[in-house]
Each structure stands twice: as C-alpha cells, then as structure tokens.
Coordinates of C-alpha atoms in Angstrom, one line a residue:
M9 CA -0.1 0.3 0.3
S10 CA 1.9 3.5 -0.9
L11 CA 1.4 6.5 1.1
A12 CA -1.1 8.2 -1.0
N13 CA -4.1 5.3 -0.7
I14 CA -3.1 5.5 3.8
F15 CA -3.9 9.3 3.2
D16 CA -7.0 8.3 1.3
V17 CA -8.3 5.6 3.4
A18 CA -8.1 8.5 6.7
G19 CA -9.3 11.0 4.2
T20 CA -12.5 8.5 3.7
G21 CA -12.6 8.1 7.5
M22 CA -12.3 11.7 8.3
N23 CA -15.0 12.3 6.1
A24 CA -17.1 10.1 7.8
Q25 CA -16.3 11.0 11.0
S26 CA -17.5 14.2 10.0
L27 CA -21.4 13.2 9.0
R28 CA -21.8 11.0 11.6
L29 CA -20.3 14.2 13.9
N30 CA -23.2 15.9 12.3
T31 CA -25.7 13.9 12.2
T32 CA -25.3 13.7 16.0
A33 CA -25.1 16.9 16.4
S34 CA -29.0 17.6 14.1
N35 CA -29.8 14.4 16.8
L36 CA -29.5 16.3 19.5
A37 CA -30.5 20.0 18.7
N38 CA -33.6 18.7 18.0
A39 CA -33.9 16.3 21.6
Q40 CA -37.0 18.2 22.6
S41 CA -38.7 19.7 19.6
A42 CA -42.1 18.9 20.1
A43 CA -44.7 18.5 16.9
S44 CA -48.5 17.9 17.0
S45 CA -48.8 15.1 15.5
A46 CA -46.6 11.7 14.9
G47 CA -45.9 12.5 11.2
E48 CA -44.1 15.3 12.3
V49 CA -41.8 14.2 15.1
Y50 CA -38.1 14.2 14.7
R51 CA -37.1 11.0 14.1
S52 CA -33.0 10.4 15.2
R53 CA -30.9 9.8 12.0
Q54 CA -27.6 8.0 11.8
P55 CA -25.2 7.3 8.7
V56 CA -25.2 3.9 7.5
F57 CA -21.1 2.7 6.7
A58 CA -19.8 0.8 4.3
A59 CA -16.1 -0.3 3.5
L60 CA -14.3 -0.3 0.4
A61 CA -11.6 -2.8 -0.1
R62 CA -8.8 -2.9 -2.7
D63 CA -9.0 -5.5 -4.7
A64 CA -5.4 -7.1 -4.0
M65 CA -5.5 -8.9 -7.7
S66 CA -5.3 -6.5 -9.6
E67 CA -3.2 -4.2 -7.5
G68 CA -1.2 -2.7 -9.2
L69 CA -2.8 -3.1 -12.7
A70 CA -3.3 -1.2 -15.6
I71 CA -6.1 -1.9 -18.3
D72 CA -6.0 -0.1 -21.3
G73 CA -3.3 2.7 -19.1
A74 CA -5.9 3.8 -17.3
D75 CA -5.6 2.5 -13.1
Q76 CA -8.5 -0.2 -12.5
R77 CA -8.0 -0.7 -8.7
A78 CA -10.9 -0.5 -6.3
S79 CA -11.1 2.1 -3.5
A80 CA -10.4 1.5 -0.2
G81 CA -12.0 3.0 2.6
V82 CA -15.4 3.9 4.1
Q83 CA -18.0 4.7 2.0
V84 CA -21.5 7.0 3.2
M85 CA -24.2 4.3 1.8
G86 CA -27.1 7.3 3.1
I87 CA -28.4 8.5 5.6
V88 CA -31.6 6.2 7.8
E89 CA -34.1 7.7 10.4
S90 CA -34.8 4.9 13.3
D91 CA -37.6 3.0 13.8
A92 CA -37.7 3.1 17.0
P93 CA -41.0 4.6 18.9
Y94 CA -41.9 8.3 19.3
E95 CA -42.3 9.8 22.9
Q96 CA -45.5 11.0 23.4
R97 CA -46.5 13.2 26.4
Y98 CA -50.5 13.9 27.6
E99 CA -49.8 17.9 28.5
P100 CA -53.0 18.8 27.2
N101 CA -52.2 23.1 28.1
H102 CA -48.8 22.6 25.5
P103 CA -49.7 25.1 22.3
L104 CA -48.7 22.3 20.3
A105 CA -51.3 19.2 22.3
D106 CA -53.5 17.7 19.6
E107 CA -57.4 17.2 20.4
D108 CA -56.4 14.4 23.2
G109 CA -54.2 16.1 24.4
Y110 CA -50.7 14.6 23.4
V111 CA -48.0 16.2 22.5
F112 CA -45.2 14.3 20.2
Y113 CA -41.2 14.1 21.2
P114 CA -38.7 12.8 19.0
N115 CA -36.4 9.1 20.2
V116 CA -34.2 10.5 20.4
N117 CA -31.8 8.9 23.1
V118 CA -29.5 11.7 24.3
V119 CA -27.1 9.4 26.2
E120 CA -26.1 7.0 23.1
E121 CA -26.2 10.3 20.8
M122 CA -23.4 12.0 23.2
T123 CA -21.1 8.3 23.2
N124 CA -21.6 8.4 19.7
M125 CA -20.3 12.3 19.2
I126 CA -17.8 10.9 21.9
S127 CA -16.7 7.7 19.3
A128 CA -16.9 10.2 16.3
S129 CA -14.4 12.8 17.9
R130 CA -12.2 9.9 18.2
S131 CA -11.9 7.8 15.5
F132 CA -11.6 11.6 13.8
Q133 CA -8.7 12.3 16.3
V134 CA -7.1 8.9 15.5
N135 CA -7.5 9.2 11.6
V136 CA -6.2 12.7 11.8
E137 CA -2.9 11.1 13.7
V138 CA -3.2 8.6 10.6
M139 CA -1.9 10.4 8.3
N140 CA 0.5 12.5 10.5
A141 CA 2.1 9.1 10.9
A142 CA 2.8 8.3 7.5
R143 CA 3.2 12.3 6.7
Q144 CA 5.9 12.5 8.4
M145 CA 7.8 8.2 7.2
A146 CA 7.1 10.3 3.8
Q147 CA 9.4 12.6 5.1
R148 CA 11.6 10.2 6.7
V149 CA 12.2 8.4 3.2
L150 CA 12.9 12.0 2.0
T151 CA 15.7 12.6 4.0
M152 CA 17.3 9.3 4.1
G153 CA 19.1 9.9 0.6
Q154 CA 21.0 13.3 1.9

C-alpha cells in the first residue's frame, strides 16, 4: 500500500466521522422538539457506512493505460431514520397538543447520542494521527538520501 492510499483511507474515514458528528449534533439539537402529530415528529438519524476493500488481484495493474483498482476506505451509503418509537406525552396545556392533549417528542436518546459523539470524535482523531504518521514517514524517507 502506498502512502497515497493511506491518505485516501484516512481521508474517507475522516469524512465519514465528520458526517457522523453532524448527524449526532442534529439529533441532539432536535432532542426536545415538540410536534402536534406523529407525522411531524423528528426522527433520530444515523449514517450508514460500508467498507471499501481494495481488490488485491488488480493491485498495480492497468488496463488500456487506465488504473482499474478499486477504492479503499469508508463509503457513506446514506442516512437512515430510526424506527424506534417516539415519545407521546399527555400535556393538554401545551400549545402543540393535539385534540386529545398529547404532544409528540422525538425518539432521540441523549445518552446514546453523546456516546456516538465521543466515539466519532475519537475516530476522527485517530485518522488524523494516521495521516500525520504517514506524512512523517514520507518526510523521513525523503531525508534518508541526504
């Protein structure tokens, strides 16, 4: 694996964790938002990732002068909404209460979201450290010939 590939893998990991941090922040920002109906209530969102594996058989091979290697790293497949049940509270004096006096709240678990935030932040930090280590190795290789 070349240093460029290491930067690609770490870069895709950083992009994925950045998206994870953004969705977590969105979930936390909407954790206590109220809605007047079940259809309007905010649903917790989570990113879906997939690993991109390099095809070992085509490593370094080119067809018709074009590099046909598969990518390596993390691919964001999309963002999905949680199917967990939302919270329905009886608050007849709330301005968003329905005709039965219920207000609907999101299915966001603040403890899980904080755990996701810590995990994504640390994963992002590890990818930064990988990039820094690869950069330092490249610099040392360049100075070996002097």
